[in-house]
Coordinates of C-alpha atoms in Angstrom, one line a residue:
M66 CA -0.2 0.1 0.0
T67 CA 1.3 3.2 -1.4
Q68 CA 0.5 6.3 -0.1
E69 CA -0.3 9.3 -1.7
S70 CA 2.4 11.8 -2.0
P71 CA 1.7 15.9 -0.5
G72 CA -0.5 18.1 -3.8
I73 CA 2.2 21.1 -4.5
S74 CA 0.9 24.2 -4.6
V75 CA 2.5 26.9 -7.0
L76 CA 2.1 30.7 -6.5
L77 CA 2.5 32.8 -8.8
I78 CA 2.8 37.0 -8.5
D79 CA 3.7 39.0 -10.8
D80 CA 2.1 42.2 -12.2
E81 CA 1.9 41.1 -15.5
A82 CA -1.1 38.6 -16.3
I83 CA 1.1 37.0 -19.9
A84 CA 3.3 35.6 -16.9
L85 CA 0.7 32.8 -16.2
D86 CA 0.4 31.7 -19.2
L87 CA 3.7 31.3 -19.8
I88 CA 4.5 29.4 -15.9
A89 CA 1.5 27.2 -16.6
H90 CA 2.8 26.2 -19.5
G91 CA 5.3 24.7 -18.0
L92 CA 2.9 23.0 -14.9
E93 CA -0.9 22.6 -16.0
R94 CA 0.3 18.5 -17.1
E95 CA 1.4 18.1 -13.9
P96 CA -2.1 16.1 -11.9
D97 CA -0.2 16.7 -8.0
V98 CA 1.1 20.6 -9.2
T99 CA -1.8 24.0 -8.6
L100 CA -0.6 26.9 -9.5
R101 CA -2.6 29.8 -8.5
Y102 CA -1.8 33.5 -9.8
D103 CA -2.0 36.9 -8.0
A104 CA -1.1 40.7 -9.5
R105 CA -1.4 42.2 -6.0
S106 CA 2.6 41.4 -4.4
E107 CA 1.6 43.7 -1.1
M108 CA -0.8 41.1 -0.1
A109 CA 1.9 38.5 -0.8
V110 CA 2.0 36.5 3.0
A111 CA -2.3 36.9 2.7
L112 CA -1.7 35.1 -0.1
A113 CA 0.5 32.3 0.6
R114 CA -1.5 32.0 3.8
E115 CA -4.8 31.6 1.5
T116 CA -3.1 29.3 -1.2
G117 CA -1.3 26.7 1.4
A118 CA 2.3 27.7 -1.1
T119 CA 5.0 25.2 -1.0
T120 CA 6.7 27.7 -3.7
V121 CA 6.3 31.2 -4.5
L122 CA 7.1 32.6 -7.9
V123 CA 7.9 36.1 -8.1
D124 CA 8.6 38.5 -10.4
L125 CA 11.6 41.0 -9.7
R126 CA 10.8 44.4 -11.0
M127 CA 6.9 45.4 -10.4
P128 CA 5.3 48.6 -9.2
G129 CA 4.9 49.1 -5.5
A130 CA 6.0 46.1 -3.5
D131 CA 9.1 44.4 -6.0
G132 CA 10.3 41.1 -5.3
F133 CA 12.5 41.6 -2.7
D134 CA 10.3 43.8 -0.7
V135 CA 7.7 40.1 -0.7
I136 CA 11.1 37.8 0.3
R137 CA 11.5 40.1 3.2
M138 CA 7.2 40.3 4.0
L139 CA 6.9 36.3 4.5
R140 CA 10.3 35.7 5.8
G141 CA 8.9 38.7 8.5
D142 CA 5.6 36.7 9.0
P143 CA 6.3 33.0 11.5
A144 CA 3.3 31.5 9.5
T145 CA 5.2 32.1 5.9
E146 CA 8.6 32.2 7.1
H147 CA 10.2 28.5 5.6
I148 CA 8.1 28.7 2.5
P149 CA 10.6 28.3 -0.6
V150 CA 10.6 31.5 -3.1
V151 CA 11.5 31.3 -6.0
L152 CA 13.1 35.4 -8.1
L153 CA 12.1 35.6 -11.6
S154 CA 14.0 38.1 -13.7
S155 CA 15.1 39.6 -16.8
E156 CA 18.0 40.2 -15.6
D157 CA 21.7 37.6 -15.5
D158 CA 23.5 39.9 -13.0
P159 CA 25.2 38.7 -10.8
S160 CA 25.2 41.3 -8.0
I161 CA 21.1 40.9 -8.6
K162 CA 21.6 37.0 -7.9
V163 CA 24.2 38.0 -4.7
K164 CA 21.3 40.9 -4.1
A165 CA 18.4 37.6 -3.7
F166 CA 20.2 35.6 -1.9
A167 CA 21.3 37.6 0.7
T168 CA 17.5 38.8 1.5
G169 CA 16.5 35.1 1.6
A170 CA 15.6 33.9 -1.9
N171 CA 16.1 29.9 -2.3
D172 CA 16.4 30.2 -6.0
Y173 CA 16.8 32.8 -8.9
L174 CA 15.6 31.7 -12.5
V175 CA 16.0 33.7 -15.7
K176 CA 12.8 35.3 -17.4
W177 CA 12.0 32.8 -18.9
P178 CA 13.5 29.0 -17.7
D179 CA 12.8 25.9 -20.1
P180 CA 9.4 24.4 -18.7
R181 CA 11.1 20.7 -17.6
E182 CA 13.6 23.2 -15.4
L183 CA 10.8 25.2 -13.9
L184 CA 9.0 21.6 -12.7
A185 CA 12.5 19.9 -11.2
R186 CA 13.5 23.4 -9.6
V187 CA 9.7 23.6 -8.0
R188 CA 9.2 20.0 -7.4
Y189 CA 13.3 20.0 -5.4
H190 CA 12.1 23.3 -3.3
S191 CA 8.2 22.5 -2.6
G192 CA 9.6 18.3 -1.7
A193 CA 12.0 20.1 1.4
Y194 CA 9.3 22.1 2.7
I195 CA 6.9 19.7 2.5
A196 CA 9.9 17.5 4.5
R197 CA 9.8 20.1 6.6
Q198 CA 6.3 20.7 7.5
Q199 CA 6.7 16.7 8.3
R200 CA 9.3 17.2 10.7
D201 CA 7.8 19.4 12.4
A202 CA 4.9 18.3 12.9
A203 CA 6.6 15.1 14.5
F204 CA 8.3 17.3 17.1
V205 CA 5.0 18.0 18.0
S206 CA 3.8 15.3 17.7
L207 CA 6.5 13.4 19.7
R208 CA 6.1 16.8 22.3
L209 CA 2.8 16.4 23.3
S210 CA 2.9 12.3 23.4
Q211 CA 6.0 12.8 26.0
E212 CA 3.5 15.6 28.1
E213 CA 1.1 12.8 27.9
L214 CA 3.1 9.7 28.8
A215 CA 4.1 12.2 31.9
V216 CA 0.5 13.2 32.8
S217 CA -0.4 9.4 33.1
Q218 CA 2.7 8.1 34.6
S219 CA 2.1 10.8 36.9
A220 CA -1.2 9.7 37.8
L221 CA -0.4 6.2 38.0
H222 CA 2.6 7.1 40.4
Q223 CA 0.1 8.8 42.7
A224 CA -2.3 5.7 41.6
Q225 CA 0.1 3.4 43.4
K226 CA 1.3 5.9 46.2
M227 CA -2.0 5.9 47.3
E228 CA -2.8 2.2 47.4
A229 CA 0.2 1.6 49.3
I230 CA -0.5 3.7 52.1
G231 CA -3.5 2.7 51.7
Q232 CA -3.0 -0.9 52.3
L233 CA 0.2 -0.3 55.1
T234 CA -2.9 2.4 57.3
G235 CA -5.3 -1.3 57.2
G236 CA -2.2 -3.3 58.8
V237 CA -1.8 -0.9 61.1
A238 CA -5.3 0.4 62.3
H239 CA -6.2 -3.6 62.5
D240 CA -3.5 -4.5 64.8
F241 CA -4.1 -0.4 66.8
N242 CA -8.2 -2.0 66.5
N243 CA -7.7 -4.8 68.9
V244 CA -5.1 -2.6 71.3
L245 CA -7.8 -0.1 71.6
Q246 CA -10.1 -3.3 72.3
I247 CA -7.9 -4.5 75.4
I248 CA -7.7 -1.3 76.8
G249 CA -10.6 -0.1 76.8
G250 CA -12.3 -3.3 77.2
N251 CA -10.5 -3.5 80.6
L252 CA -10.6 -0.4 81.8
Q253 CA -14.9 -0.1 80.9
L254 CA -15.3 -3.8 82.8
I255 CA -13.2 -2.0 85.6
K256 CA -15.8 0.2 86.0
L257 CA -18.7 -1.8 85.5
L258 CA -17.4 -3.7 87.9
G259 CA -17.9 -0.9 90.6
G260 CA -15.2 -0.1 93.9
V261 CA -13.5 2.5 92.8
S262 CA -12.7 5.7 93.8
D263 CA -13.9 9.1 92.7
K264 CA -10.7 10.2 91.3
A265 CA -9.8 7.0 89.7
S266 CA -13.2 6.4 88.0
S267 CA -12.0 10.4 86.8
R268 CA -8.5 8.3 85.2
I269 CA -11.3 5.9 84.0
E270 CA -12.8 8.5 82.0
V271 CA -10.0 10.4 80.6
A272 CA -8.4 7.5 79.4
L273 CA -11.4 5.8 78.0
A274 CA -12.1 9.2 75.8
G275 CA -8.1 9.0 74.6
V276 CA -9.3 5.2 73.7
E277 CA -12.8 6.4 71.7
R278 CA -10.2 9.2 70.1
G279 CA -7.5 6.8 69.2
A280 CA -11.2 4.5 67.9
K281 CA -12.0 7.8 65.6
L282 CA -7.9 8.0 64.2
S283 CA -7.8 4.2 62.9
A284 CA -11.7 4.2 61.1
H285 CA -10.2 7.7 59.9
L286 CA -7.1 5.4 58.5
L287 CA -9.7 2.8 57.1
A288 CA -11.4 4.8 55.1
F289 CA -8.9 6.5 53.4
A290 CA -7.6 3.1 53.1
R291 CA -11.3 2.4 51.5
R292 CA -10.7 -1.0 53.7
Q293 CA -14.2 0.3 56.4
P294 CA -17.1 -2.2 55.7
L295 CA -19.4 0.9 53.9
Q296 CA -23.5 -0.6 56.1
A297 CA -25.2 1.3 52.9
Q298 CA -28.0 3.2 53.1
L299 CA -31.1 5.0 51.0
I300 CA -31.4 8.5 51.5
N301 CA -32.0 11.7 50.5
P302 CA -28.4 13.6 50.4
G303 CA -30.0 16.3 50.3
Q304 CA -32.2 16.1 53.8
V305 CA -28.4 14.9 55.2
L306 CA -27.7 18.0 54.0
R307 CA -30.6 20.1 56.1
D308 CA -30.3 18.1 59.2
M309 CA -26.3 19.6 59.3
G310 CA -27.3 22.5 59.1
D311 CA -27.0 23.5 62.8
M312 CA -24.5 21.5 64.1
I313 CA -22.6 23.2 61.1
R314 CA -23.4 26.5 61.6
R315 CA -22.7 26.3 65.4
L316 CA -19.3 25.1 64.1
L317 CA -18.3 28.4 61.7
D318 CA -17.0 31.8 63.0
P319 CA -20.2 34.3 64.4
R320 CA -18.8 36.3 61.6
A321 CA -19.5 33.1 58.3
T322 CA -22.3 33.4 56.7
I323 CA -23.9 29.7 55.3
E324 CA -25.2 29.5 52.2
T325 CA -27.8 26.6 51.2
D326 CA -28.4 25.4 47.2
I327 CA -30.4 22.3 47.9
E328 CA -31.9 21.4 43.9
D329 CA -35.9 20.5 44.4
G330 CA -36.2 16.7 43.7
L331 CA -32.9 15.0 44.6
W332 CA -33.1 11.8 43.6
S333 CA -31.5 9.2 46.3
T334 CA -28.4 7.1 46.6
M335 CA -27.0 4.3 48.5
V336 CA -24.4 4.6 50.4
D337 CA -23.4 4.6 54.7
A338 CA -24.9 8.0 55.6
N339 CA -23.1 7.6 59.2
Q340 CA -19.7 8.4 57.2
L341 CA -21.2 10.2 54.8
N342 CA -21.6 12.6 58.0
N343 CA -18.5 12.1 58.9
V344 CA -17.4 13.5 56.1
L345 CA -19.5 16.8 56.0
L346 CA -18.5 17.4 58.7
N347 CA -14.9 17.5 57.9
L348 CA -15.2 19.5 55.3
A349 CA -17.1 21.9 57.8
I350 CA -13.8 22.0 59.9
N351 CA -11.8 22.5 57.3
A352 CA -14.2 25.3 55.6
R353 CA -14.3 26.9 59.1
D354 CA -10.3 26.6 59.6
A355 CA -9.6 28.6 55.9
M356 CA -12.3 30.8 57.2
A357 CA -10.5 32.5 60.4
A358 CA -11.8 36.0 59.7
G359 CA -15.1 35.6 58.1
G360 CA -16.3 34.0 55.2
T361 CA -19.5 32.2 53.7
L362 CA -20.0 28.3 53.5
T363 CA -21.8 27.3 50.5
M364 CA -24.1 23.9 50.9
R365 CA -24.9 22.8 47.8
A366 CA -26.4 19.4 46.1
R367 CA -27.7 18.9 42.3
N368 CA -28.9 15.8 40.2
M369 CA -26.1 15.5 37.7
N370 CA -27.9 14.0 34.4
A371 CA -25.6 11.2 32.7
G372 CA -24.1 13.5 29.5
S373 CA -24.1 16.3 31.3
M374 CA -20.2 19.1 31.2
Q375 CA -19.9 18.8 34.9
L376 CA -19.0 14.9 34.6
S377 CA -16.6 15.6 32.4
E378 CA -14.4 14.0 34.7
V379 CA -16.6 11.9 36.6
G380 CA -18.6 9.2 34.8
N381 CA -21.2 8.8 31.8
D382 CA -24.0 7.2 34.7
D383 CA -26.9 10.1 36.4
Y384 CA -25.3 11.1 40.1
V385 CA -26.1 13.3 42.5
M386 CA -23.0 15.8 43.7
L387 CA -22.8 17.4 46.8
E388 CA -20.9 20.6 47.1
I389 CA -18.7 22.1 50.5
A390 CA -17.1 25.2 49.1
D391 CA -16.2 28.1 50.5
T392 CA -14.6 31.4 50.5
G393 CA -10.9 31.7 52.5
I394 CA -7.7 30.9 52.6
G395 CA -7.1 28.5 49.0
M396 CA -4.3 26.2 48.6
D397 CA -1.4 26.7 45.8
Q398 CA -1.0 23.7 44.0
A399 CA 2.0 22.9 45.5
V400 CA -0.8 21.9 48.1
L401 CA -4.0 20.9 46.7
Q402 CA -1.1 17.6 45.0
R403 CA -0.9 16.7 47.7
A404 CA -4.2 17.5 49.7
F405 CA -5.6 13.9 49.6
E406 CA -2.5 12.6 51.2
P407 CA -3.5 11.2 55.3
F408 CA -1.7 13.0 57.4
F409 CA -1.0 15.9 55.2
T410 CA -1.8 19.2 56.3
T411 CA -0.7 22.9 56.5
K412 CA -2.3 23.3 60.0
P413 CA 0.0 24.8 63.0
T414 CA 0.6 20.9 65.0
G415 CA -2.3 20.3 67.1
Q416 CA -4.6 21.7 64.6
G417 CA -5.3 19.1 62.5
T418 CA -4.8 15.8 61.7
G419 CA -4.6 16.0 58.1
L420 CA -7.4 12.7 57.6
G421 CA -10.3 15.0 56.5
L422 CA -9.9 14.9 53.2
S423 CA -8.2 11.7 53.2
M424 CA -10.7 9.6 54.7
A425 CA -13.7 11.8 52.2
Y426 CA -11.9 10.5 49.9
G427 CA -11.5 6.8 50.6
F428 CA -14.9 7.1 51.3
V429 CA -16.6 8.7 48.3
K430 CA -14.5 6.4 46.1
Q431 CA -14.7 2.9 48.0
S432 CA -18.8 3.8 48.0
G433 CA -18.4 4.2 44.4
G434 CA -18.4 7.7 43.4
E435 CA -16.0 10.4 42.1
I436 CA -14.6 13.3 44.7
I437 CA -12.7 16.4 42.8
L438 CA -11.2 19.0 45.5
K439 CA -10.7 22.8 42.9
S440 CA -8.4 25.7 45.0
E441 CA -6.8 29.0 44.3
P442 CA -5.1 31.1 46.9
G443 CA -7.1 33.9 48.0
V444 CA -11.1 32.8 46.4
G445 CA -11.7 29.7 47.8
T446 CA -11.6 26.0 47.9
S447 CA -14.1 23.7 46.4
V448 CA -14.8 20.1 47.3
K449 CA -17.4 18.4 45.4
I450 CA -18.4 14.2 45.7
F451 CA -21.0 12.6 43.0
L452 CA -22.6 10.0 44.2
L453 CA -24.4 7.8 42.2
R454 CA -28.5 7.7 42.0
N455 CA -30.1 5.0 43.3
E456 CA -33.5 4.8 40.9
Q457 CA -36.0 3.9 44.2
E458 CA -37.4 6.6 47.2
A459 CA -36.1 6.7 49.8
L460 CA -38.3 6.9 53.0
A461 CA -37.9 9.3 56.0
V462 CA -35.9 7.5 58.9
E463 CA -36.9 8.2 62.4
E464 CA -33.3 8.0 64.5
T465 CA -33.5 5.2 67.7
P466 CA -32.0 6.3 71.0
M467 CA -28.7 4.1 72.1
A468 CA -30.4 1.5 74.3
P469 CA -29.5 1.9 78.1
L470 CA -26.2 -1.5 78.8
S471 CA -29.0 -4.6 78.6
R472 CA -28.7 -7.7 80.2
G473 CA -28.9 -11.2 79.7
M474 CA -29.2 -15.1 80.1
E475 CA -28.5 -16.6 77.1
T476 CA -25.2 -19.0 76.1
I477 CA -22.9 -17.1 74.1
L478 CA -20.4 -18.3 72.5
V479 CA -17.1 -15.8 71.9
V480 CA -14.8 -16.9 69.3
E481 CA -11.5 -14.3 69.3
D482 CA -7.3 -15.3 68.8
E483 CA -6.4 -12.2 70.5
E484 CA -6.5 -13.8 74.0
E485 CA -6.7 -10.9 76.2
V486 CA -9.2 -9.4 73.9
R487 CA -11.3 -12.6 74.9
R488 CA -10.8 -12.7 78.3
S489 CA -11.9 -8.8 78.3
T490 CA -15.2 -9.4 75.9
V491 CA -15.9 -13.1 78.0
E492 CA -15.3 -11.5 81.6
L493 CA -17.5 -8.4 80.2
L494 CA -20.4 -10.6 78.9
S495 CA -20.1 -12.3 82.5
A496 CA -20.6 -9.7 84.6
L497 CA -24.0 -9.1 82.4
G498 CA -25.7 -12.7 83.4
Y499 CA -24.7 -14.4 80.4
R500 CA -23.7 -18.0 80.2
V501 CA -20.3 -17.4 78.3
L502 CA -18.6 -20.3 75.9
Q503 CA -15.3 -19.2 74.7
A504 CA -13.1 -20.4 71.9
A505 CA -9.6 -19.3 71.1
H506 CA -9.7 -20.6 66.9
A507 CA -12.6 -21.1 64.1
G508 CA -11.8 -24.6 64.9
A509 CA -12.6 -25.1 68.4
A510 CA -15.5 -23.3 68.0
L511 CA -16.9 -25.3 65.0
N512 CA -16.2 -28.4 67.8
L513 CA -18.5 -27.1 70.0
V514 CA -20.9 -25.9 67.5
R515 CA -21.7 -29.8 65.9
S516 CA -21.1 -30.9 70.3
G517 CA -24.3 -29.5 70.2
V518 CA -24.7 -28.0 72.9
P519 CA -27.0 -25.1 73.1
I520 CA -25.5 -21.6 71.9
D521 CA -27.7 -18.3 70.7
L522 CA -25.5 -16.1 69.9
V523 CA -21.8 -16.6 68.3
F524 CA -20.3 -13.5 68.2
T525 CA -16.5 -14.0 66.8
D526 CA -13.5 -12.0 65.3
V527 CA -13.4 -12.3 61.1
I528 CA -10.1 -12.0 60.8
M529 CA -8.4 -15.3 62.2
P530 CA -5.1 -18.0 61.6
G531 CA -6.3 -21.5 61.5
E532 CA -7.4 -23.9 58.9
I533 CA -11.0 -23.4 59.5
S534 CA -12.3 -19.4 58.4
S535 CA -14.7 -17.2 60.3
L536 CA -17.1 -17.4 57.3
Q537 CA -17.2 -21.4 57.3
L538 CA -17.3 -21.5 61.4
S539 CA -20.3 -19.5 60.1
E540 CA -22.3 -21.7 57.7
A541 CA -21.7 -24.5 60.2
V542 CA -23.6 -22.8 62.7
R543 CA -26.2 -21.7 60.1
E544 CA -26.4 -26.1 59.5
H545 CA -26.7 -27.4 62.9
L546 CA -27.9 -24.3 65.3
P547 CA -30.1 -22.5 62.9
D548 CA -31.5 -20.2 65.2
T549 CA -28.5 -19.3 66.5
Q550 CA -27.7 -15.5 65.8
I551 CA -24.3 -14.7 63.9
L552 CA -22.5 -11.5 64.9
F553 CA -19.3 -10.7 64.2
T554 CA -15.9 -8.0 65.1
S555 CA -13.5 -6.7 63.5
G556 CA -11.0 -4.2 63.7
Y557 CA -10.4 -4.4 59.8
A558 CA -12.9 -7.1 57.6
E559 CA -11.4 -6.3 54.4
G560 CA -12.1 -8.6 51.3
V561 CA -13.7 -11.4 54.0
L562 CA -17.8 -10.1 54.8
A563 CA -17.6 -7.1 52.4
H564 CA -17.8 -7.1 48.6
E565 CA -16.1 -4.1 46.5
G566 CA -16.6 -2.5 50.4
R567 CA -20.5 -3.0 51.0
L568 CA -21.4 -5.6 53.2
D569 CA -23.5 -8.6 52.4
P570 CA -27.4 -8.0 53.2
G571 CA -27.9 -10.1 56.7
V572 CA -24.2 -9.5 57.9
N573 CA -23.8 -8.3 61.4
L574 CA -20.5 -6.5 61.8
L575 CA -19.4 -4.7 64.9
Q576 CA -16.3 -2.7 64.6
K577 CA -13.2 -2.5 67.1
P578 CA -12.7 -1.0 69.6
Y579 CA -16.1 -1.4 70.9
T580 CA -18.2 -0.5 74.2
P581 CA -20.6 -2.0 76.4
D582 CA -23.5 0.3 75.6
V583 CA -23.1 -0.7 71.7
L584 CA -21.9 -4.5 72.3
S585 CA -25.2 -5.2 75.0
S586 CA -27.1 -3.2 72.5
R587 CA -26.9 -5.2 69.5
I588 CA -26.9 -8.4 71.7
R589 CA -29.7 -7.6 72.4
Q590 CA -31.4 -6.7 69.0
L591 CA -30.0 -10.0 67.5
L592 CA -31.5 -12.8 70.7
Q593 CA -35.0 -10.7 70.3
R594 CA -34.7 -11.2 66.4
R595 CA -33.8 -15.2 67.3
K596 CA -37.2 -14.7 69.9
G597 CA -39.5 -14.0 67.5
A598 CA -38.3 -16.1 64.7
A599 CA -38.7 -18.8 67.1

């Protein structure tokens, strides 16, 4: 397969029209040569650009702008500076030829040249010019390809860095949550058993507050790492924004104002409502800190139809867009590029953990959405969250108050490989009146299940050593004890109970570290469900 050669375009500039006939005689039979004639020498640049000239033939002696002037005009314009120019003259004078080449002519022909020679020279000069254009275009294309490659490599590097940090934080959070459970569980047990002085009780409360603070830090790490199982539910995100209005208003400086712009008929989305609340709250806190001298915080919600310009960086589905925007100090490009990294912060020591934006990034990505951060120094910052639309309509959910510490007399099997965690949990449940069995791994628990011992609820860690997994244990419980409830617990359950970051329907999971109130409440809920089904 042969590639067609680019066509040759010749522009003839001469004040005498007879020149067209004489020049055309040598070129008109060539199918790849196009000849254009014009007498307006002062329009040389415009004519050359209009005709896409690959060679310009120009007469030397003309009224007004002569051949030398035409050469200077063509050489003086970036669009025509490299077009070959052949000067035509009736004078065979060496001094004129020297001046012509010094001015910028590529060739000099005495009128009227042999048609074969004229054609050969036109082909030579046009070929060289076309080759130069192709070379320049290739260099431009190469430069653009290199720039695109650099951008892609940078994006890949950033993605790999975020993934590596995510894997590290996920592993650290798992061990950290177990340590917090040991500390918190024993402190809560001491508090529950009583018999301590007021001073000691005060110290216990301080320590428990530290455990709670550590739990929040761990939750933020898991959210960034996209390894925190999400308990998604159908919600109206506009209602979430409205419900948070009063809380956010109390966070802001009295000089700041809040503008709420929520579209009527906002679509529903499937997302973990508690995590979404945490994300929006963190974004509002960042906005507050960026507007120390007051400003405007805007909470906006919009329906985004697939294909709209606003979704060019997001995807081709229907989305609900939530935006938190402020008129604060903003960020420069260097800060903007690192804003989603965990522990990166521009705030003074002690005034920020650097986990707010990273937690938001991880949560939104794990929820199947997209987050876009825009900022400019002195103008402000905008964080837009895009969540996939759900066709169903969300129903209003009434908040249920936390039940008081619940007691019971049922039999509970605790399965936990961490001895300190298992001991404190067993003692806690025993103090609440339950009959408690324990196993250090799923294999030992499986033997108890198969033995026929009556068990009302199995409280099992998710990740444990041994040949039998927690999932295999749960399957055996359903087979041998179909009425027995199962409550999982974990500080890090990626890939075991969660699929694409979401818990399967019917799976009950209690995140570590947990408090006696939360544990007893969840156990009572499941045991009451068992009685209702009996």
